[in-house]
Coordinates of C-alpha atoms and ligand atoms in Angstrom, one line a residue:
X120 CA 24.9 -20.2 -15.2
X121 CA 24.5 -17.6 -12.5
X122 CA 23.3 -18.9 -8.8
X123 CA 20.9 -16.7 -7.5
X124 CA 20.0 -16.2 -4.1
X125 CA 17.2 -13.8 -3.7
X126 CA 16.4 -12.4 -0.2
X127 CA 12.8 -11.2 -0.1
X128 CA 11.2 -13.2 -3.2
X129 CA 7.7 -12.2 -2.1
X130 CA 7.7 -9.0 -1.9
X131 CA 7.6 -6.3 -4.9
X132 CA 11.2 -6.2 -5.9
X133 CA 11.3 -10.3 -5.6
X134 CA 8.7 -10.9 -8.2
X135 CA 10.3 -8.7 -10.4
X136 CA 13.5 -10.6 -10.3
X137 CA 11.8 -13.5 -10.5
X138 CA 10.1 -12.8 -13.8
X139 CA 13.6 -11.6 -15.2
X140 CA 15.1 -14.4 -13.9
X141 CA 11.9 -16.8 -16.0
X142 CA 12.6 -15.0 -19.1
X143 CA 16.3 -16.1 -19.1
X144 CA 16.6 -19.3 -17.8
X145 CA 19.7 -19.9 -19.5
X146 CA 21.9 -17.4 -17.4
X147 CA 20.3 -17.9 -13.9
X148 CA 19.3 -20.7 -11.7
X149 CA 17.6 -19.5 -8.4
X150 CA 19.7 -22.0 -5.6
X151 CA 17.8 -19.9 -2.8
X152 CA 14.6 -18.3 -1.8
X153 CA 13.5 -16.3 1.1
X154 CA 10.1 -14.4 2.9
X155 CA 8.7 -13.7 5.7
X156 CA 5.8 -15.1 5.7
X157 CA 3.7 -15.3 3.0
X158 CA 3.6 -19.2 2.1
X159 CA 0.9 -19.7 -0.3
X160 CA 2.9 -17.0 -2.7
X161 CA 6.2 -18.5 -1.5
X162 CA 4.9 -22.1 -2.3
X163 CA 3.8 -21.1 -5.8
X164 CA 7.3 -19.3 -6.2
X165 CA 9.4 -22.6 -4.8
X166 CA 7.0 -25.1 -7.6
X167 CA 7.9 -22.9 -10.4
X168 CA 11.8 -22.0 -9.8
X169 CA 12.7 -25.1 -7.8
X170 CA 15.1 -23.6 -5.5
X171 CA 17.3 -25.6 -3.4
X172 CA 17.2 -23.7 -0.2
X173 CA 14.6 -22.1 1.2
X174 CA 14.3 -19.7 4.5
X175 CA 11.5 -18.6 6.2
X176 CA 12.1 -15.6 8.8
X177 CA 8.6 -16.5 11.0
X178 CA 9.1 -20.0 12.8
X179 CA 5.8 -20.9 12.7
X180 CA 5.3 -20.3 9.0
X181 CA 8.6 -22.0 8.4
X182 CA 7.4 -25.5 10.2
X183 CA 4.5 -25.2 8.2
X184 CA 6.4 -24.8 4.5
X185 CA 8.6 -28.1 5.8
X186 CA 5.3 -30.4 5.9
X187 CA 4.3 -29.2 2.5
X188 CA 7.6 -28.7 0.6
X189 CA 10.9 -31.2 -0.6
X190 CA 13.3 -28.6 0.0
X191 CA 16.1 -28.1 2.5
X192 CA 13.2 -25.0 4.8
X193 CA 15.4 -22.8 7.2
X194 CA 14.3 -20.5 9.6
X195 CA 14.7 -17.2 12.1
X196 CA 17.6 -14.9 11.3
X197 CA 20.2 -17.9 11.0
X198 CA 18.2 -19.4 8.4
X199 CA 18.6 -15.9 6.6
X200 CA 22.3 -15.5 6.9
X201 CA 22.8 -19.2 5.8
X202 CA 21.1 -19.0 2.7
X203 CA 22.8 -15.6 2.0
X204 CA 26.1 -17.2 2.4
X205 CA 25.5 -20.2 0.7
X206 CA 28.9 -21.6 -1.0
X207 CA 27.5 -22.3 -4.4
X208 CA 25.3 -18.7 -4.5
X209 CA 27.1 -16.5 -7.1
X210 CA 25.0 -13.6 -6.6
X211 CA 22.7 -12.2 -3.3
X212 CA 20.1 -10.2 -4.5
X213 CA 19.5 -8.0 -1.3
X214 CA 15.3 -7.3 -1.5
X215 CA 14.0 -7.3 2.3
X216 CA 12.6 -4.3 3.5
X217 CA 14.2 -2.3 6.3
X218 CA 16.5 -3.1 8.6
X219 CA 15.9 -6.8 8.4
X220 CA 17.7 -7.3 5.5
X221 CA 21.1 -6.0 7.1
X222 CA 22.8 -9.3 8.6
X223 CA 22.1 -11.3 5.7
X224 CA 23.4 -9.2 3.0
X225 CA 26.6 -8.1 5.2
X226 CA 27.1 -12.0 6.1
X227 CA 26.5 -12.0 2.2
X228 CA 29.6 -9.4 1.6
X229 CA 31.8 -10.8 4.0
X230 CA 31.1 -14.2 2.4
X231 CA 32.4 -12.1 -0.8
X232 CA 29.0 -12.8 -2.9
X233 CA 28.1 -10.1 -5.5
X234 CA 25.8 -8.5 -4.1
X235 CA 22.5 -6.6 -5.9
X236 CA 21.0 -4.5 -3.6
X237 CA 17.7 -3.2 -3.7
X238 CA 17.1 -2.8 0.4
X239 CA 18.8 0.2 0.6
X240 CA 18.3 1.0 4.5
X241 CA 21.1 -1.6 5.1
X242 CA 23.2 1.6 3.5
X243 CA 21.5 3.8 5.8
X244 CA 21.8 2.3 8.6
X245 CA 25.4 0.6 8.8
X246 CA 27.0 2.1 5.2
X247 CA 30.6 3.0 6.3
X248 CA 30.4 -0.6 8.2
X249 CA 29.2 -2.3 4.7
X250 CA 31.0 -0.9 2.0
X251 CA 34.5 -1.5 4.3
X252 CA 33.4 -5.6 4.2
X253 CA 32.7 -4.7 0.5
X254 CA 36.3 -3.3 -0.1
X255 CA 37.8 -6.2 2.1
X256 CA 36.5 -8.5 0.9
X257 CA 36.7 -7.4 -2.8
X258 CA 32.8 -7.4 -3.6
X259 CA 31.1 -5.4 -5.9
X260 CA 27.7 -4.1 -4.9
X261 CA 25.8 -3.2 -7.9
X262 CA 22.8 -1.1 -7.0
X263 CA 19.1 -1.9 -8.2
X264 CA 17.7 1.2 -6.5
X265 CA 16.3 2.7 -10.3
X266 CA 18.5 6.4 -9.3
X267 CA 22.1 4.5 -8.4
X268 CA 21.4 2.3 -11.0
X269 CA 21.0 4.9 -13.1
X270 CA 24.0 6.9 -11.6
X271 CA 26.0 3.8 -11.8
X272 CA 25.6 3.6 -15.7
X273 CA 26.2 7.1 -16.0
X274 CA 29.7 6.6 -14.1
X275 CA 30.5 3.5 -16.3
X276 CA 34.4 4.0 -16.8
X277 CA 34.5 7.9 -15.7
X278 CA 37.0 9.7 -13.7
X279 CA 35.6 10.0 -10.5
X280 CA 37.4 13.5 -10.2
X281 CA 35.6 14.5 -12.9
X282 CA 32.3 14.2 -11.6
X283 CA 31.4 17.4 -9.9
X284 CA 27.5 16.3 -8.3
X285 CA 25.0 13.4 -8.8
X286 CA 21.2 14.5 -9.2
X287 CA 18.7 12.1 -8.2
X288 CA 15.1 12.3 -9.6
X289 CA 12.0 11.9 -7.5
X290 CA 8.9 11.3 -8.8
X291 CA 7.5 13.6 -5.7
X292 CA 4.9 11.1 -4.8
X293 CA 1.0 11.4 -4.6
X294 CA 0.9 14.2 -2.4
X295 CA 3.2 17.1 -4.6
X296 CA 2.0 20.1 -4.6
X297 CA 0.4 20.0 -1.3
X298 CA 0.9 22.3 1.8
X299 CA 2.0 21.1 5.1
X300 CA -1.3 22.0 6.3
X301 CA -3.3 20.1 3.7
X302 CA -1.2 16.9 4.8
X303 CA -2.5 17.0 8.3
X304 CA -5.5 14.5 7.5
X305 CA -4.6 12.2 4.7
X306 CA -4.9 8.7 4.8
X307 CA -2.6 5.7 4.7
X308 CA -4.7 4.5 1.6
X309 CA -3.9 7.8 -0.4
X310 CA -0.2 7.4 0.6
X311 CA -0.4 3.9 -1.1
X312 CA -1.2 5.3 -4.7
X313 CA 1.9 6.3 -6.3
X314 CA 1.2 7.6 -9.4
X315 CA 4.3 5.7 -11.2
X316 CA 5.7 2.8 -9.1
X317 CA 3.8 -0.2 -7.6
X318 CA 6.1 -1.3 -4.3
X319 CA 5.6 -2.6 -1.4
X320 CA 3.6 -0.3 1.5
X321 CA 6.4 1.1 3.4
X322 CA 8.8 2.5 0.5
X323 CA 5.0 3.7 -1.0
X324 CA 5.0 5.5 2.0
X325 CA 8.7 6.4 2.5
X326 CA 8.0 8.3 -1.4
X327 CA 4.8 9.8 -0.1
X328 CA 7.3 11.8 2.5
X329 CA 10.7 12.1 0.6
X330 CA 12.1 9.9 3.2
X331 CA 12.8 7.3 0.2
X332 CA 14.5 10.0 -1.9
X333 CA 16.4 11.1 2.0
X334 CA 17.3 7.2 2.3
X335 CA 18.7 7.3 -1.6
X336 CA 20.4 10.6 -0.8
X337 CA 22.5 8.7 2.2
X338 CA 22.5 5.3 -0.1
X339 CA 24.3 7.6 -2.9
X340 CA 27.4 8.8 -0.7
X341 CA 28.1 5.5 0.3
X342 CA 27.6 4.1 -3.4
X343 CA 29.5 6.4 -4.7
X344 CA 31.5 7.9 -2.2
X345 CA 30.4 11.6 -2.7
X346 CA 29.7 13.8 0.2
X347 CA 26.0 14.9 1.1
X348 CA 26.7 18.4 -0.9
X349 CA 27.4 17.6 -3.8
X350 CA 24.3 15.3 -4.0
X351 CA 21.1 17.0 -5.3
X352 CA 17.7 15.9 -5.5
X353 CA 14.9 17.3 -8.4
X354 CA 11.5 17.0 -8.6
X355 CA 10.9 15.1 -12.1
X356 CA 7.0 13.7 -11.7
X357 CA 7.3 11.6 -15.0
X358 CA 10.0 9.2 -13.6
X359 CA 11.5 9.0 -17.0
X360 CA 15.2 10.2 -16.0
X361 CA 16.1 7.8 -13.1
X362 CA 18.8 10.6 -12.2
X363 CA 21.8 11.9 -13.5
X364 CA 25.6 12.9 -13.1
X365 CA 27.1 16.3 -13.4
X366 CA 30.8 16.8 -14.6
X367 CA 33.5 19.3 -14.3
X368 CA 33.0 20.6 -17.5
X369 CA 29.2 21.4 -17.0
X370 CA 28.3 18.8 -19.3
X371 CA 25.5 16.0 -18.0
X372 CA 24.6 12.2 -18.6
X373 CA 21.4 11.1 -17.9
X374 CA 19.8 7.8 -17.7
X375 CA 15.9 7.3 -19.2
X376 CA 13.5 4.5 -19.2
X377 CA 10.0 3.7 -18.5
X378 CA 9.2 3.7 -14.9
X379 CA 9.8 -0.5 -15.0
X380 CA 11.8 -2.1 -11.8
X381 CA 12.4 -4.7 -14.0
X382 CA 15.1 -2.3 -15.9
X383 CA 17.5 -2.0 -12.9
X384 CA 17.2 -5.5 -11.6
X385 CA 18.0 -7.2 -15.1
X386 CA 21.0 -4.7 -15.4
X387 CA 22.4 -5.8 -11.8
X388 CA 21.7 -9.5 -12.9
X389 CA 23.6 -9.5 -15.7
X390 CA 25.9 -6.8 -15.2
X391 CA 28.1 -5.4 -17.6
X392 CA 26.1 -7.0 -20.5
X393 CA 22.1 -6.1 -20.5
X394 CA 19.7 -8.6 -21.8
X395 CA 17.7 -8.2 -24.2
X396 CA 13.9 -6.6 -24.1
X397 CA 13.6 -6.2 -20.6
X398 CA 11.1 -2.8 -21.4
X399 CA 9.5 -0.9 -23.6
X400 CA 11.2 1.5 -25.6
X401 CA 10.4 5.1 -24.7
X402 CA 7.9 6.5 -27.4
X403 CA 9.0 10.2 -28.0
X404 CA 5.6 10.9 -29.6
X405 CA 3.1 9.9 -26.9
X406 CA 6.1 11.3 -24.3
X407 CA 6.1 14.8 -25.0
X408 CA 7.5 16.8 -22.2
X409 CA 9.4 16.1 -19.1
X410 CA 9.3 18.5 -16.4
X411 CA 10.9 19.5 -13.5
X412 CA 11.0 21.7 -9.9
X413 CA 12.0 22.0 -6.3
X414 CA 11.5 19.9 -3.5
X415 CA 8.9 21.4 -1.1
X416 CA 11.4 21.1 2.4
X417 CA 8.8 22.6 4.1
X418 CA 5.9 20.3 3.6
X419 CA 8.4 17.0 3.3
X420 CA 11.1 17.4 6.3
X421 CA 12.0 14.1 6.0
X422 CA 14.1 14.7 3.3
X423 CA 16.0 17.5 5.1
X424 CA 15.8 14.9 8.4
X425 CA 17.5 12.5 6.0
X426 CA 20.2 15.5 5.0
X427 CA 20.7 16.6 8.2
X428 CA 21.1 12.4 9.5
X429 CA 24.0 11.9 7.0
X430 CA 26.1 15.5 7.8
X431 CA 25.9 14.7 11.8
X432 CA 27.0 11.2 10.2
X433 CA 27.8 8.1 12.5
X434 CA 24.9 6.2 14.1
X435 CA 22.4 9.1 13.4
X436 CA 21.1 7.9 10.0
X437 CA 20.5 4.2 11.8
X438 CA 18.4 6.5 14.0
X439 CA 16.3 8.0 11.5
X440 CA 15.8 4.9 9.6
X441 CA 14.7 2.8 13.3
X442 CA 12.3 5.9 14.3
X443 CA 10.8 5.9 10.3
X444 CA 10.5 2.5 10.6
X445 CA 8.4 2.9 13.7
X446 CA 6.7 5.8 12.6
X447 CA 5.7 4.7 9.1
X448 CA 4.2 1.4 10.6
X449 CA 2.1 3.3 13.3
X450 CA 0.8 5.8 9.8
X451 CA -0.3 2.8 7.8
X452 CA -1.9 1.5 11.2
X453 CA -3.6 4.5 11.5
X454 CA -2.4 5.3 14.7
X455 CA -0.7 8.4 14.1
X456 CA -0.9 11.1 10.9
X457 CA 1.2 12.2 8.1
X458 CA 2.9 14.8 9.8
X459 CA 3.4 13.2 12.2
X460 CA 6.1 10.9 11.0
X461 CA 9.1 13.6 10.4
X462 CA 7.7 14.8 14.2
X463 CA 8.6 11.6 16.1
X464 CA 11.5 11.0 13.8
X465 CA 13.3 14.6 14.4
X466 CA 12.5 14.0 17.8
X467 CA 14.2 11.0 18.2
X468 CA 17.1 12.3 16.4
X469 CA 17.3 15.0 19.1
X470 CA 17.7 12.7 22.1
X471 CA 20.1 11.0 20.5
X472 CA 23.5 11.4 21.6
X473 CA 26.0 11.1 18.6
X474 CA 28.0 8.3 18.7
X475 CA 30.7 7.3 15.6
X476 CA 29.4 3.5 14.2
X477 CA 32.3 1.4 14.5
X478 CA 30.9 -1.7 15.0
X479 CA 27.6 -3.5 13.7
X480 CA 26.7 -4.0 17.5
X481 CA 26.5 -0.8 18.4
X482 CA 24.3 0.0 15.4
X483 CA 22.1 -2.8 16.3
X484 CA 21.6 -1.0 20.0
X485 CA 21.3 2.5 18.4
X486 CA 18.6 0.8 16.4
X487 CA 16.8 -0.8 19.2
X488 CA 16.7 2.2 21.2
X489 CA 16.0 4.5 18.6
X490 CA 12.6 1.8 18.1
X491 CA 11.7 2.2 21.5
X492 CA 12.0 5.9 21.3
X493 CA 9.6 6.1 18.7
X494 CA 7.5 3.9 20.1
X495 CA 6.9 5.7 23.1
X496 CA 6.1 8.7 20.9
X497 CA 3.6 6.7 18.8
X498 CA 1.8 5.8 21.8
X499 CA 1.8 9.3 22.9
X500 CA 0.2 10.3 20.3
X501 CA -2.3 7.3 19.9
Ligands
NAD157 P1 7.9 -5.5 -0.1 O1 7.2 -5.1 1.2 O2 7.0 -5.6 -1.3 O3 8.7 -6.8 0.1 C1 9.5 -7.0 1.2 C2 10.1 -8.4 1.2 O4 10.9 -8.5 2.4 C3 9.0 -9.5 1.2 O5 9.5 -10.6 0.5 C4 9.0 -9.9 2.7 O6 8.6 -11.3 2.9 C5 10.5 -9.7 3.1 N1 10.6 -9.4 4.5 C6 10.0 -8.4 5.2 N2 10.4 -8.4 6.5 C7 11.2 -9.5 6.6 C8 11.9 -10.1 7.7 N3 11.8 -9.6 9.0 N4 12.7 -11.2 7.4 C9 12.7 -11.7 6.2 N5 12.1 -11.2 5.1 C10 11.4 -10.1 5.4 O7 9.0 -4.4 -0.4 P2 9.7 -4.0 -1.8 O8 8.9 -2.9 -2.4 O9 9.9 -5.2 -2.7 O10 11.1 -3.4 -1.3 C11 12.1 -4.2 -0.9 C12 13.4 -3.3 -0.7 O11 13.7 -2.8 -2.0 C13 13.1 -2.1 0.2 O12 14.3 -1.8 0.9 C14 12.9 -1.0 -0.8 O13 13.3 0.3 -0.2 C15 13.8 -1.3 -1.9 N6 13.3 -0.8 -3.2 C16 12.1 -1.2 -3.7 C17 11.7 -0.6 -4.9 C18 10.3 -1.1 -5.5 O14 10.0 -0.6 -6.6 N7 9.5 -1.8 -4.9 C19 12.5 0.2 -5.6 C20 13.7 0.6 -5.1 C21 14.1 0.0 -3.9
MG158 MG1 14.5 4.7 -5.9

């Protein structure tokens, strides 16, 4: 019996673990849940999975969950790290958005929990720092990101010198195919319809820009140790191939499923078997053709942002992910446009003065400053 501590239940990722985690009952036992805030859906989960441990990041919503609920209720970030590092968890599946997810999943690693990680800024912002606790402390961090996770099968027992460059699919969004200028004036609403993934609002939007596919090109070299150039991304709008691997010999592997989060997260669960019926088969008839093209860099800078973050290296991806963070807030607020979000985010990078991330302190005050950056943009503009 696996111990699962899932960080993050409510969100989209969450409830997809949880309902793998329902259908096999007799290989995991969730010991912890966590949330922000949303009680009424956190409640429901706790009655259903019976976790032991329970944290709530909001205090206020945490003292309420204690008067309704007979489970050990923690709180703030403490309450976080605690349940991350919780002696009897087994496994820390990593699912809080942004950089909130970063102490508890490296307190996680340094705790030497296998972790499955789905909140891949904590890569982005602090990678080098996080994958030297994983190495130290001998943890395996198997990704549930559907493009590493496909990467990762793909690289089951290779030779990594055989592996000349990784390709990572992108869906392209709901806006491909449009021009910068026909960007200027959509709406947070239009952002939110992804034509293949339901997730939660802020990767929605992070796909709408190619920020989401920057953040995976950044999460990839750390993963799997490659550098920035030999990691491509391609335009595949069916989301069939999750990505691929290319080796020496020209040859490729692939990875294909139906666009189903599920498929990643049961594979990290239960990693190296795979439980069974987790998706549909793929149905070669109704499938027909898969298709392919460029990246537009022009209308979506964020991707080359995200490039451009992870050459310079050091604390300048925790810069782009702070003043995206910022900037993708203020869009689904309404505050600021579209295009507005690579602006104040290559602007931010500009001011900052490159500095090499050696400790998680320093990236927490790159961060913080990097937010206020953007926020004094923002309000420029509002
Ligand atoms: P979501 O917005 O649906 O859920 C976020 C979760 O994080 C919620 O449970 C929320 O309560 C929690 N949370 C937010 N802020 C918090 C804080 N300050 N403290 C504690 N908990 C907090 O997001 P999601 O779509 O499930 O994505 C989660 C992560 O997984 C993101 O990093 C995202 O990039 C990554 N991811 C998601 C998908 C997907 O299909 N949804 C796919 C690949 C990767
Ligand atoms: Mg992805």
């Amino acid at each position: 019996m696996k111990n699962i501590v899932l960080l993050g239940s409510t969100g989209s990722i969450g409830k997809s673990t949880l309902e793998v985690v329902g259908k096999n009952q007799d290989r995991f036992r969730i010991l912890g849940l966590s949330a922000r805030s949303n009680l009424s859906l956190l409640l429901e989960q706790i009655n259903r999975y019976f976790p032991e441990i329970v944290a709530v990041y909001d205090e206020e919503a945490a003292e309420k969950l204690k008067k309704k609920v007979n489970v050990k209720v923690l709180s703030g970030i403490n309450g976080l790290i605690e349940i991350a590092t919780h002696e009897r968890a087994d496994f820390v599946l990593s699912a809080i958005v942004g950089a909130a997810g970063l102490l508890p999943t490296l307190a996680a690693i340094k705790k030497g929990k296998t972790i499955g990680l789905a909140n891949k800024e904590v890569l982005v912002i602090a990678g080098k720092i996080v994958m030297e606790e994983a190495k130290k402390n001998a943890v395996k961090i198997i990704p549930v990101d559907s493009e590493h996770s496909a990467v990762f099968q793909c690289l089951e027992k290779r030779n990594p010198f055989e592996i000349k460059r990784i390709i990572l699919t992108a869906s392209g969004g709901p806006f491909r195919g449009r021009s910068r200028k026909e960007l200027l004036n959509v709406r947070a609403q239009e952002a939110l319809k992804h034509p293949n993934w339901k997730m939660g609002a802020k990767i929605t939007v992070d796909s709408a820009t190619l920020m989401n596919k920057g953040f995976e090109v950044i999460e990839a070299r750390w993963l799997f140790e490659l550098p920035p150039e030999r990691i491509d991304v391609v335009i595949h709008p069916e989301s069939i191939i999750h990505s691929m691997v290319e080796f020496t010999d020209g040859t490729l592997i692939a990875q294909l499923s139906r666009p189903d989060m599920k498929a990643p997260i049961a594979y990290a669960l239960s990693y190296p078997e795979r439980l069974p019926d987790i998706v549909e088969p793929l149905d070669f008839d109704t499938l027909k053709k898969l298709t392919f093209e460029k990246p537009d860099r022009d209308a979506f800078p964020c991707l080359d942002l995200a490039y451009s973050a992870i050459k310079e290296g050091g604390t300048m991806p925790a810069v782009l992910n702070a003043a995206n963070e910022i900037a993708v807030d203020a869009f689904l607020k309404e505050t600021i446009g579209f295009n507005d979000i690579p602006s104040i985010i290559e602007r931010v990078m500009q001011k900052h003065k490159k500095s090499p991330c050696n400790s998680i302190e320093e990236v927490l005050e790159v961060d913080r400053w990097a937010r206020d950056e953007a926020e004094g943009l923002v309000r420029r503009i509002a």
